[in-house]
Amino acid sequence: MTYRRRMLVLSIIDNMLLVGSWLYAFFLIYDGLPLWSLNAVDYVLAGSFIAMSYFFLVVSKSYKTLWKYAGILELLGVLKSITLSTALYAVLLVFFAESRFSASMLIVLALASMVLLGGIRLAAMKPQEHSPALKPSKKKALIVGAGAAGTIAAKYLLLHDVAGLSPFGFIDDNDKKQNYEIYGIRVLGKTSDIPRLVSTHGITDILIAIPSAESGELSRITSICKQTPAEVRILPRMQDMLLGRHAGGKVNEIDVKELLGREMINDSLIDAQSYIKGNIVLITGAGGSIGGELVNQVAKCAPESIILLGHGENSIHLIEGIMRERYPALRITSVIADIQNPIEVEHVFHRHQPSIVFHAAAHKHVPLMENNPSAAVRNNVFGTMNVAEQAVKSGVQRFVCISTDKAVEPVNVMGMTKRLAEMIVQMKSKHSATTFSIVRFGNVLESRGSVIPIFKKQIAAGGPVTVTHPEMVRYFMTIPEAVHLVLQAGALSKGGEIFVLDMGKPVKIVDLAKALIRFAGYEPEKEMKIVFTGMRPGEKLSESLFYEKEKILPSQHPRIFIASPRKIDEGQLQADIQKLKDALIQEPDHVKEILGSLLRKYGSDRDESGDAL
């Protein structure tokens, strides 16, 4: 219906109601008196009342409001219009003494008009507006802040179906607002009561609607909310919405496409399924970020069963529970074992007889491994050796080892140990029927202990956000993307390759921090500080995916390259590995120096041969 037609219809309805109110008042007060007994002045006064009421309704913009969205302000507009017209009607009665209308009729007329005109607007409102209980509560939302923003949020949820959310109650630290009701929704308590209310009433979502809150206060409230299992959202400030900022949203949600500035990889897993389907797949480090996603995507490829191997019982228990829920028909076996123990590894392979192995277990945190070099060597070097040797002995068909860009020109313990792991896998590949391959890639977004979770935690706490160096850059990829390409690389392997994933352009860490700050609704530096803390031990300003002299070859997949392996003296490598093993027992305080000395022999690997093993 057009605006003009709608206004005409509503005007006719209101005028009919005004006429009806006048007739009701007349017949109630003057019972039995016929209309034709009235004089001309009476009819003029009656018409004046209707005309004045209609005029004030137009002035109050009553016809520019959709009645189904009407609220208290619209009803007040009706009351004001009728009150003004009644007052003017009373003045006219004083000047026209020949009129037989009394003050009692005037009172009844005013009340009847208010009831009829206000009532039809109430009836036209959406039921949720005046009766929130009518809306079925699929998901209960607690709104933190009973001010203007919270009220608007509650009203919107009452009028619209937003992901099945129903406003259950308000939270506000103002003592004067406690137990008050807004749109039938009660203020249930203060921010300190949030955990109790969530637990008692089964709250599923918390909406923080306090745009005026300082970052410290917002941090305090967010911290309380995060103690609960409820989904937490920070509603955007009005200026953020008007400026088109990505404020608000889920606290734990990131627009990855915007952060990386590229489209996500989303092709099929048909190639991966060709070698996984019907096979027993062992995944080491299955409780980690990469390992857990490997489990998830391998499950989509219809394996006969999946063996989840990990050292931490909690992480393995968690991923097992998730997978049993997602894939109830899939046979899943969880194994708690330490890859550093060759006897335990041998037992796992003997008992479960895997035909495909994805080796994702590793110690990865650079500063931590700098201070614990023996742990890094035992896990990343000898753990890899144990798993690879058992794969050969057990006749495993394919073995895919997860590596890192830190293994290229390594300057830290973690990178050195991963480089040695690469060399061990390549050496095993040369003398085995097992198809060994290595997949090398950079940082993955939101892996445990990586910058994204740290930045999000700092932002939620109100800042500052800490960055080591303004010029530090890293390659980034999402966890699902990286794992997807790992599976695809496994299909491409013929033995001994180092597959390197195309991770797009490197991203400045400080730019990543600024993007996350803006995504949370703040302006970097102005509203949330960025503090540069200095590079940590073992860190480089930038990482490389290839060695300088490494031959880079294309593969059948546009996002996967092959780094042709270089010639390595196997006898020397085996001797060096034994020397490193002895150092773990005899010279544990010098493991880091010995590791560095060994790697310098292969050094930057800037030999010109480029020959395969």
XYZ file of C-alpha atoms in Angstrom:
613
model
C 0.000 0.000 0.000
C 1.356 3.425 -0.950
C 1.961 6.071 1.678
C -0.912 8.300 0.458
C -3.396 5.427 0.337
C -2.308 4.193 3.737
C -2.673 7.657 5.263
C -6.148 7.983 3.722
C -7.282 4.636 5.122
C -5.907 5.359 8.598
C -7.478 8.827 8.580
C -10.887 7.366 7.690
C -10.574 4.789 10.477
C -9.631 7.416 13.067
C -12.430 9.784 12.017
C -14.951 6.958 12.172
C -13.734 6.128 15.668
C -14.022 9.779 16.696
C -17.592 9.888 15.382
C -18.316 6.662 17.225
C -16.849 8.119 20.438
C -19.012 11.192 20.129
C -22.169 9.102 19.520
C -21.325 6.817 22.448
C -20.878 9.806 24.792
C -24.101 11.441 23.551
C -26.305 8.384 23.965
C -24.729 7.488 27.331
C -25.338 10.937 28.830
C -28.585 11.808 27.031
C -30.323 8.459 27.063
C -33.385 8.512 24.808
C -32.724 11.914 23.290
C -32.881 11.683 19.475
C -30.087 13.166 17.349
C -32.479 15.311 15.326
C -33.370 17.237 18.492
C -29.918 18.856 18.477
C -29.521 22.338 17.072
C -27.078 23.587 14.455
C -24.570 24.765 17.083
C -24.407 21.246 18.547
C -23.572 19.776 15.153
C -20.911 22.430 14.517
C -19.310 21.753 17.899
C -19.341 17.990 17.273
C -17.685 18.499 13.909
C -15.156 20.855 15.473
C -14.125 18.238 18.031
C -13.577 15.631 15.319
C -11.703 18.094 13.091
C -9.468 19.330 15.933
C -8.680 15.786 17.064
C -7.752 14.790 13.528
C -5.608 17.920 13.131
C -3.599 17.187 16.281
C -3.157 13.545 15.239
C -1.664 14.699 11.943
C 0.598 17.206 13.713
C 1.813 14.464 16.099
C 2.790 12.391 13.006
C 0.505 9.565 14.028
C 0.036 8.531 10.394
C 3.763 8.384 9.683
C 4.276 5.555 12.167
C 3.574 1.971 11.205
C 1.061 0.947 13.859
C 2.544 -2.548 14.165
C 5.767 -0.872 15.363
C 3.987 1.673 17.563
C 5.021 2.048 21.166
C 4.561 4.232 24.223
C 5.486 7.444 22.376
C 2.806 6.840 19.734
C 0.166 6.198 22.416
C 1.220 9.372 24.220
C 0.733 11.226 20.934
C -2.884 10.029 20.805
C -3.495 11.057 24.423
C -2.038 14.518 23.822
C -4.102 15.011 20.662
C -7.384 14.083 22.363
C -6.532 16.143 25.457
C -5.839 19.260 23.375
C -8.976 18.873 21.266
C -11.063 18.256 24.427
C -9.649 21.407 26.037
C -10.497 23.476 22.967
C -13.938 21.864 22.826
C -14.504 22.976 26.453
C -13.532 26.542 25.528
C -16.010 26.515 22.618
C -18.792 25.319 24.943
C -18.240 28.410 27.107
C -18.715 30.739 24.118
C -21.704 28.843 22.734
C -24.024 28.774 25.704
C -26.955 27.629 23.531
C -25.331 24.216 23.170
C -26.900 21.566 25.372
C -23.692 19.550 25.794
C -22.581 19.138 29.420
C -19.187 18.728 31.084
C -20.000 15.064 31.857
C -20.478 14.324 28.162
C -17.156 16.005 27.442
C -15.347 13.736 29.928
C -16.963 10.596 28.517
C -16.154 11.770 24.964
C -12.471 12.277 25.830
C -12.148 8.889 27.532
C -13.976 7.036 24.774
C -11.801 8.651 22.103
C -8.611 7.785 23.932
C -9.686 4.181 24.465
C -10.806 3.610 20.865
C -7.908 5.364 19.111
C -5.287 3.995 21.506
C -6.855 0.558 21.527
C -6.775 0.101 17.776
C -3.103 1.015 17.760
C -2.389 -1.493 20.517
C -4.313 -4.140 18.609
C -2.297 -3.428 15.467
C 1.028 -3.773 17.255
C 2.937 -7.019 16.875
C 1.950 -9.274 19.790
C 5.507 -9.349 21.128
C 5.438 -5.592 21.711
C 2.848 -5.698 24.455
C 2.986 -9.387 25.367
C 6.523 -10.744 25.251
C 5.430 -14.058 26.708
C 3.633 -14.862 23.440
C 6.976 -15.268 21.669
C 8.299 -18.806 22.069
C 11.679 -18.754 23.759
C 14.031 -20.842 21.609
C 17.227 -19.222 22.887
C 17.271 -17.055 25.984
C 19.216 -13.813 25.755
C 20.434 -11.786 28.697
C 20.886 -8.096 27.856
C 23.611 -6.331 29.823
C 22.601 -2.685 30.078
C 19.054 -1.478 30.701
C 19.694 1.908 29.110
C 18.727 3.205 25.677
C 20.870 0.715 23.733
C 19.657 -2.274 25.742
C 16.048 -1.161 25.422
C 16.390 -0.845 21.646
C 17.974 -4.297 21.474
C 15.177 -5.826 23.542
C 12.474 -4.198 21.438
C 14.113 -5.372 18.225
C 14.314 -8.948 19.495
C 10.643 -8.803 20.488
C 9.600 -7.602 17.042
C 11.910 -9.770 14.936
C 13.083 -13.355 14.875
C 16.854 -12.985 15.207
C 18.420 -16.460 15.271
C 15.632 -17.631 17.564
C 16.669 -15.213 20.353
C 14.167 -14.044 22.976
C 15.104 -11.385 25.556
C 14.874 -13.082 28.937
C 16.044 -10.298 31.212
C 18.186 -7.218 31.708
C 21.362 -6.794 33.744
C 22.298 -3.382 35.071
C 24.566 -2.228 37.905
C 22.305 0.760 38.660
C 20.550 0.093 41.994
C 17.531 2.193 40.985
C 16.779 -0.038 37.985
C 16.666 -3.331 39.871
C 13.383 -5.286 39.446
C 11.965 -2.704 37.039
C 10.362 -3.971 33.839
C 10.909 -2.720 30.278
C 8.529 -4.124 27.648
C 7.609 -6.736 30.220
C 11.244 -7.800 30.632
C 12.583 -7.527 34.163
C 15.962 -6.232 35.334
C 17.172 -9.412 37.023
C 20.316 -8.228 38.739
C 23.806 -6.814 38.413
C 26.812 -7.944 36.356
C 28.082 -10.008 39.291
C 24.886 -12.075 39.046
C 25.482 -13.094 35.418
C 27.092 -16.524 36.061
C 24.308 -17.478 38.490
C 21.533 -16.335 36.146
C 23.054 -18.140 33.158
C 23.314 -21.354 35.143
C 19.875 -21.096 36.774
C 17.835 -20.089 33.738
C 19.711 -21.768 30.911
C 20.742 -18.520 29.228
C 22.242 -19.237 25.799
C 23.302 -15.745 24.713
C 24.546 -12.578 26.396
C 24.256 -9.229 24.598
C 26.422 -6.442 26.018
C 24.647 -3.187 25.188
C 26.615 -0.475 27.011
C 28.040 1.791 24.293
C 29.232 4.348 26.837
C 31.360 1.846 28.773
C 35.088 2.536 28.982
C 37.403 -0.220 27.733
C 38.311 -1.223 31.298
C 34.675 -1.561 32.325
C 33.861 -3.435 29.139
C 36.762 -5.764 29.846
C 35.453 -6.472 33.353
C 31.963 -7.268 32.068
C 33.272 -9.406 29.210
C 35.457 -11.374 31.603
C 32.443 -12.153 33.795
C 30.407 -13.207 30.763
C 33.180 -15.493 29.528
C 32.981 -17.447 32.772
C 29.715 -18.851 31.424
C 29.035 -21.181 28.478
C 26.764 -18.566 26.884
C 27.598 -16.985 23.510
C 28.797 -13.421 24.165
C 28.181 -10.519 21.783
C 29.115 -6.867 22.136
C 26.527 -4.704 20.415
C 28.026 -1.946 18.241
C 27.991 1.697 19.122
C 25.795 3.932 17.004
C 28.741 5.856 15.556
C 30.393 2.576 14.548
C 27.294 1.467 12.661
C 26.938 4.812 10.933
C 30.602 4.736 9.897
C 30.290 1.178 8.648
C 32.769 -0.313 11.085
C 32.716 -4.026 11.826
C 31.879 -3.460 15.431
C 30.077 -5.905 17.624
C 29.376 -9.437 16.527
C 30.468 -12.493 18.396
C 33.421 -11.899 20.668
C 35.093 -15.012 19.270
C 34.247 -14.415 15.635
C 36.687 -13.226 12.947
C 36.138 -12.244 9.336
C 39.093 -14.260 8.020
C 38.588 -13.201 4.414
C 38.888 -9.559 5.440
C 41.946 -10.214 7.607
C 43.869 -12.056 4.878
C 42.506 -10.055 1.955
C 41.857 -13.095 -0.231
C 39.270 -15.741 -1.012
C 39.323 -18.937 1.022
C 40.206 -22.287 -0.590
C 37.046 -24.284 -1.066
C 37.588 -27.073 -3.601
C 36.570 -30.715 -3.203
C 38.311 -33.543 -1.359
C 37.879 -36.057 -4.180
C 41.653 -36.494 -4.679
C 42.192 -37.021 -0.954
C 39.335 -39.487 -0.798
C 40.971 -41.549 -3.537
C 43.723 -42.717 -1.162
C 41.995 -42.400 2.233
C 38.702 -44.192 1.579
C 38.535 -47.612 3.224
C 41.935 -47.279 4.949
C 43.006 -47.161 8.582
C 44.421 -43.682 9.240
C 46.706 -42.794 12.136
C 46.985 -39.114 13.096
C 49.659 -38.119 15.595
C 49.091 -34.942 17.577
C 45.370 -35.458 16.972
C 44.425 -33.193 19.868
C 46.217 -30.150 18.450
C 44.904 -27.426 16.163
C 46.166 -29.003 12.937
C 45.740 -32.574 14.152
C 42.142 -31.987 15.212
C 41.226 -30.521 11.832
C 43.017 -33.401 10.113
C 40.773 -35.781 12.028
C 37.699 -33.847 10.938
C 38.582 -33.699 7.229
C 39.906 -37.261 7.047
C 36.559 -38.406 8.462
C 34.842 -36.836 5.449
C 36.896 -39.079 3.151
C 35.274 -42.314 4.397
C 38.223 -44.108 6.045
C 37.731 -47.525 7.589
C 38.799 -46.087 10.947
C 40.826 -43.270 12.498
C 43.407 -43.678 15.254
C 43.738 -40.514 17.380
C 47.202 -40.504 18.921
C 48.178 -37.855 21.412
C 50.086 -37.274 24.624
C 47.506 -35.031 26.323
C 44.431 -36.931 27.483
C 42.158 -33.885 27.703
C 42.682 -32.757 24.124
C 42.278 -36.290 22.758
C 39.144 -36.817 24.848
C 37.717 -33.582 23.499
C 38.337 -34.314 19.814
C 37.051 -37.880 20.238
C 33.783 -36.573 21.697
C 33.342 -34.099 18.868
C 34.009 -36.715 16.209
C 31.695 -39.327 17.713
C 28.923 -36.761 17.677
C 29.603 -35.718 14.067
C 30.331 -39.175 12.664
C 28.532 -41.729 14.856
C 29.079 -44.556 12.338
C 32.837 -44.031 12.033
C 35.168 -46.291 14.031
C 37.394 -44.056 16.155
C 40.122 -45.229 18.530
C 41.908 -42.902 20.936
C 45.442 -43.745 22.007
C 47.381 -41.912 24.695
C 51.043 -42.474 23.923
C 54.346 -40.604 23.764
C 56.011 -40.624 20.343
C 59.348 -40.107 22.113
C 59.067 -43.674 23.408
C 59.860 -46.096 20.555
C 58.304 -49.048 22.424
C 54.977 -47.247 22.774
C 55.046 -46.233 19.114
C 55.839 -49.820 18.031
C 52.910 -51.100 20.100
C 50.506 -48.619 18.469
C 51.515 -49.646 14.947
C 51.486 -53.369 15.785
C 48.043 -53.238 17.353
C 46.236 -50.948 14.922
C 48.052 -51.616 11.620
C 47.497 -48.178 10.012
C 48.002 -47.854 6.277
C 48.157 -44.037 6.228
C 49.927 -41.783 8.744
C 49.600 -38.027 9.169
C 52.356 -36.908 11.526
C 51.258 -33.629 13.121
C 52.711 -34.092 16.620
C 55.313 -31.443 17.432
C 56.447 -28.885 19.962
C 55.892 -25.618 18.093
C 56.177 -22.576 20.380
C 59.380 -20.790 19.446
C 60.277 -18.912 22.690
C 59.326 -21.933 24.818
C 61.513 -24.278 22.794
C 64.421 -21.815 22.984
C 64.371 -22.362 26.735
C 63.691 -26.103 26.469
C 65.870 -27.357 23.595
C 66.113 -30.941 24.881
C 62.311 -31.277 24.876
C 62.176 -29.934 21.314
C 64.855 -32.383 20.127
C 63.272 -35.392 21.839
C 59.821 -34.677 20.420
C 60.404 -33.072 17.035
C 63.505 -35.017 15.974
C 63.429 -38.384 17.705
C 59.661 -38.526 17.955
C 59.477 -38.095 14.194
C 62.192 -40.716 13.724
C 60.298 -43.223 15.886
C 57.033 -42.755 13.989
C 58.755 -42.849 10.573
C 60.740 -46.009 11.407
C 57.648 -47.844 12.610
C 55.776 -46.735 9.491
C 58.468 -48.419 7.386
C 58.497 -51.597 9.511
C 54.686 -51.842 9.450
C 54.410 -51.364 5.709
C 52.457 -48.107 5.871
C 51.377 -46.986 2.384
C 51.624 -43.203 2.855
C 53.290 -41.027 5.453
C 52.691 -37.262 5.447
C 54.812 -35.157 7.796
C 53.651 -31.653 8.759
C 56.496 -29.122 8.671
C 56.818 -25.347 8.998
C 58.346 -22.337 7.301
C 60.551 -21.995 10.397
C 62.484 -25.013 9.088
C 63.782 -22.804 6.258
C 67.083 -21.096 7.177
C 66.307 -21.902 10.844
C 67.617 -19.585 13.543
C 65.675 -21.041 16.463
C 65.506 -24.432 18.169
C 62.027 -25.165 16.966
C 62.938 -24.493 13.326
C 66.177 -26.469 13.585
C 64.420 -29.519 14.984
C 61.758 -29.362 12.285
C 64.475 -29.081 9.606
C 66.132 -32.205 10.991
C 62.717 -33.912 10.975
C 62.368 -33.053 7.278
C 65.793 -34.533 6.548
C 64.981 -37.735 8.472
C 61.726 -38.226 6.544
C 63.541 -37.660 3.233
C 66.201 -40.169 4.229
C 63.567 -42.771 5.151
C 61.811 -42.171 1.842
C 64.879 -43.191 -0.157
C 65.028 -46.699 1.305
C 61.369 -47.551 1.839
C 58.296 -48.731 -0.041
C 56.299 -46.265 2.040
C 55.440 -43.083 0.142
C 56.868 -40.373 2.374
C 56.145 -36.667 1.853
C 56.501 -33.420 3.770
C 54.070 -30.507 3.708
C 55.553 -27.151 4.676
C 53.476 -24.075 5.484
C 53.506 -20.971 7.663
C 51.321 -19.745 10.497
C 47.708 -20.792 10.808
C 45.079 -18.464 12.170
C 43.706 -19.210 15.627
C 45.873 -22.182 16.451
C 46.450 -22.518 20.165
C 49.021 -20.033 21.432
C 49.144 -18.087 18.146
C 48.724 -14.332 17.805
C 44.991 -14.252 17.020
C 43.786 -15.774 20.327
C 46.303 -13.636 22.198
C 45.167 -10.454 20.447
C 41.498 -11.283 21.047
C 42.138 -11.848 24.736
C 44.010 -8.552 25.010
C 41.236 -6.689 23.168
C 38.572 -8.238 25.401
C 40.609 -7.074 28.395
C 40.591 -3.507 27.093
C 44.134 -3.518 25.736
C 46.864 -2.768 25.155
C 47.582 -5.113 22.255
C 51.203 -6.213 22.229
C 53.200 -6.693 19.017
C 56.869 -7.644 19.040
C 58.064 -5.456 16.145
C 56.362 -3.014 13.732
C 58.005 -4.664 10.693
C 57.394 -8.293 11.596
C 55.528 -10.206 8.867
C 54.226 -13.746 8.640
C 52.432 -15.984 6.169
C 48.944 -16.882 7.334
C 46.353 -19.448 6.342
C 43.236 -20.758 8.058
C 43.465 -24.152 9.740
C 40.845 -25.747 7.429
C 42.670 -24.414 4.355
C 46.051 -25.738 5.484
C 44.670 -29.182 6.325
C 42.718 -29.329 3.076
C 45.921 -28.777 1.112
C 47.815 -31.267 3.278
C 45.304 -33.943 2.253
C 45.554 -32.893 -1.383
C 49.357 -33.000 -1.235
C 49.165 -36.548 0.088
C 47.358 -37.516 -3.098
C 50.069 -35.919 -5.246
C 53.004 -37.603 -3.527
C 55.195 -40.082 -5.342
C 57.792 -40.174 -2.545
C 60.312 -37.815 -0.955
C 58.713 -34.482 -1.951
C 58.559 -31.370 0.140
C 55.219 -29.796 -0.727
C 54.961 -26.091 0.024
C 51.560 -24.451 0.298
C 50.790 -21.165 -1.438
C 49.832 -18.940 1.460
C 49.338 -15.727 -0.466
C 51.111 -12.541 0.532
C 52.735 -12.227 3.959
C 50.815 -10.110 6.457
C 52.280 -7.543 8.833
C 51.513 -8.597 12.408
C 50.749 -5.000 13.370
C 48.238 -4.752 10.519
C 46.610 -7.940 11.760
C 46.364 -6.423 15.232
C 44.803 -3.218 13.860
C 42.261 -5.203 11.827
C 41.202 -7.179 14.898
C 40.923 -4.017 16.983
C 38.680 -2.423 14.365
C 36.676 -5.622 14.080
C 35.976 -5.364 17.810
C 34.678 -1.810 17.325
C 37.669 0.254 18.435
C 39.992 2.637 16.670
C 43.653 1.546 16.937
C 45.864 3.879 18.976
C 43.008 6.300 19.686
C 40.756 3.921 21.619
C 43.094 0.958 22.068
C 46.867 1.159 22.259
C 49.345 -1.060 20.440
C 52.570 -1.613 22.363
C 55.748 -2.929 20.726
C 57.538 -5.273 23.125
C 60.631 -6.259 21.122
C 61.514 -9.479 19.346
C 61.635 -12.615 21.457
C 64.514 -15.128 21.478
C 64.651 -17.113 18.266
C 62.331 -14.860 16.271
C 62.954 -13.453 12.799
C 61.306 -10.435 11.212
C 60.144 -12.597 8.314
C 59.971 -16.262 7.389
C 60.546 -17.991 4.056
C 58.731 -20.956 2.579
C 61.683 -21.980 0.384
C 65.455 -22.120 0.671
C 67.240 -19.723 -1.639
C 68.712 -22.523 -3.803
C 65.737 -24.839 -3.534
C 64.261 -25.801 -6.886
C 60.597 -24.779 -6.965
C 58.370 -26.895 -9.176
C 54.646 -26.656 -9.855
C 52.280 -29.484 -8.954
C 48.913 -30.529 -10.321
C 47.259 -28.325 -7.694
C 47.490 -24.532 -8.263
C 48.019 -23.821 -4.548
C 50.700 -26.466 -3.942
C 54.353 -26.242 -5.019
C 57.154 -28.779 -4.771
C 60.541 -27.924 -3.293
C 62.952 -30.364 -4.873
C 65.048 -31.967 -2.074
C 68.813 -31.478 -2.069
C 71.581 -34.007 -1.707
C 72.416 -34.970 1.860
C 75.209 -37.201 3.077
C 73.210 -39.923 4.787
C 76.154 -41.338 6.720
C 76.968 -37.902 8.097
C 73.320 -37.267 8.965
C 73.021 -40.555 10.867
C 76.237 -39.796 12.752
C 74.986 -36.332 13.649
C 71.662 -37.702 14.857
C 73.505 -40.160 17.110
C 75.673 -37.327 18.412
C 72.530 -35.356 19.232
C 71.050 -38.381 20.995
C 74.187 -38.742 23.103
C 74.113 -35.038 23.939
C 70.614 -35.371 25.408
C 72.077 -37.728 28.022
C 75.633 -36.503 28.455
C 75.451 -32.765 27.731
C 71.829 -31.618 28.190
C 72.949 -28.043 28.932
C 74.686 -27.858 25.543
C 72.001 -29.407 23.339
C 71.121 -26.054 21.795
C 74.736 -25.329 20.789
C 75.267 -28.836 19.449
C 72.014 -28.659 17.480
C 73.081 -25.374 15.915
C 76.526 -26.760 15.103
C 75.028 -29.791 13.367
C 72.628 -27.701 11.299
C 75.439 -25.441 10.153
C 76.945 -28.407 8.334
C 73.853 -28.488 6.177
C 73.691 -24.821 6.937
C 71.673 -22.725 4.625
C 71.912 -25.692 2.290
C 73.127 -23.330 -0.372
C 74.755 -26.102 -2.368
C 74.237 -25.860 -6.072
C 73.447 -29.495 -6.769
C 69.777 -29.628 -5.988
C 70.022 -33.397 -6.414
C 67.427 -35.619 -4.853
C 68.420 -38.079 -2.161
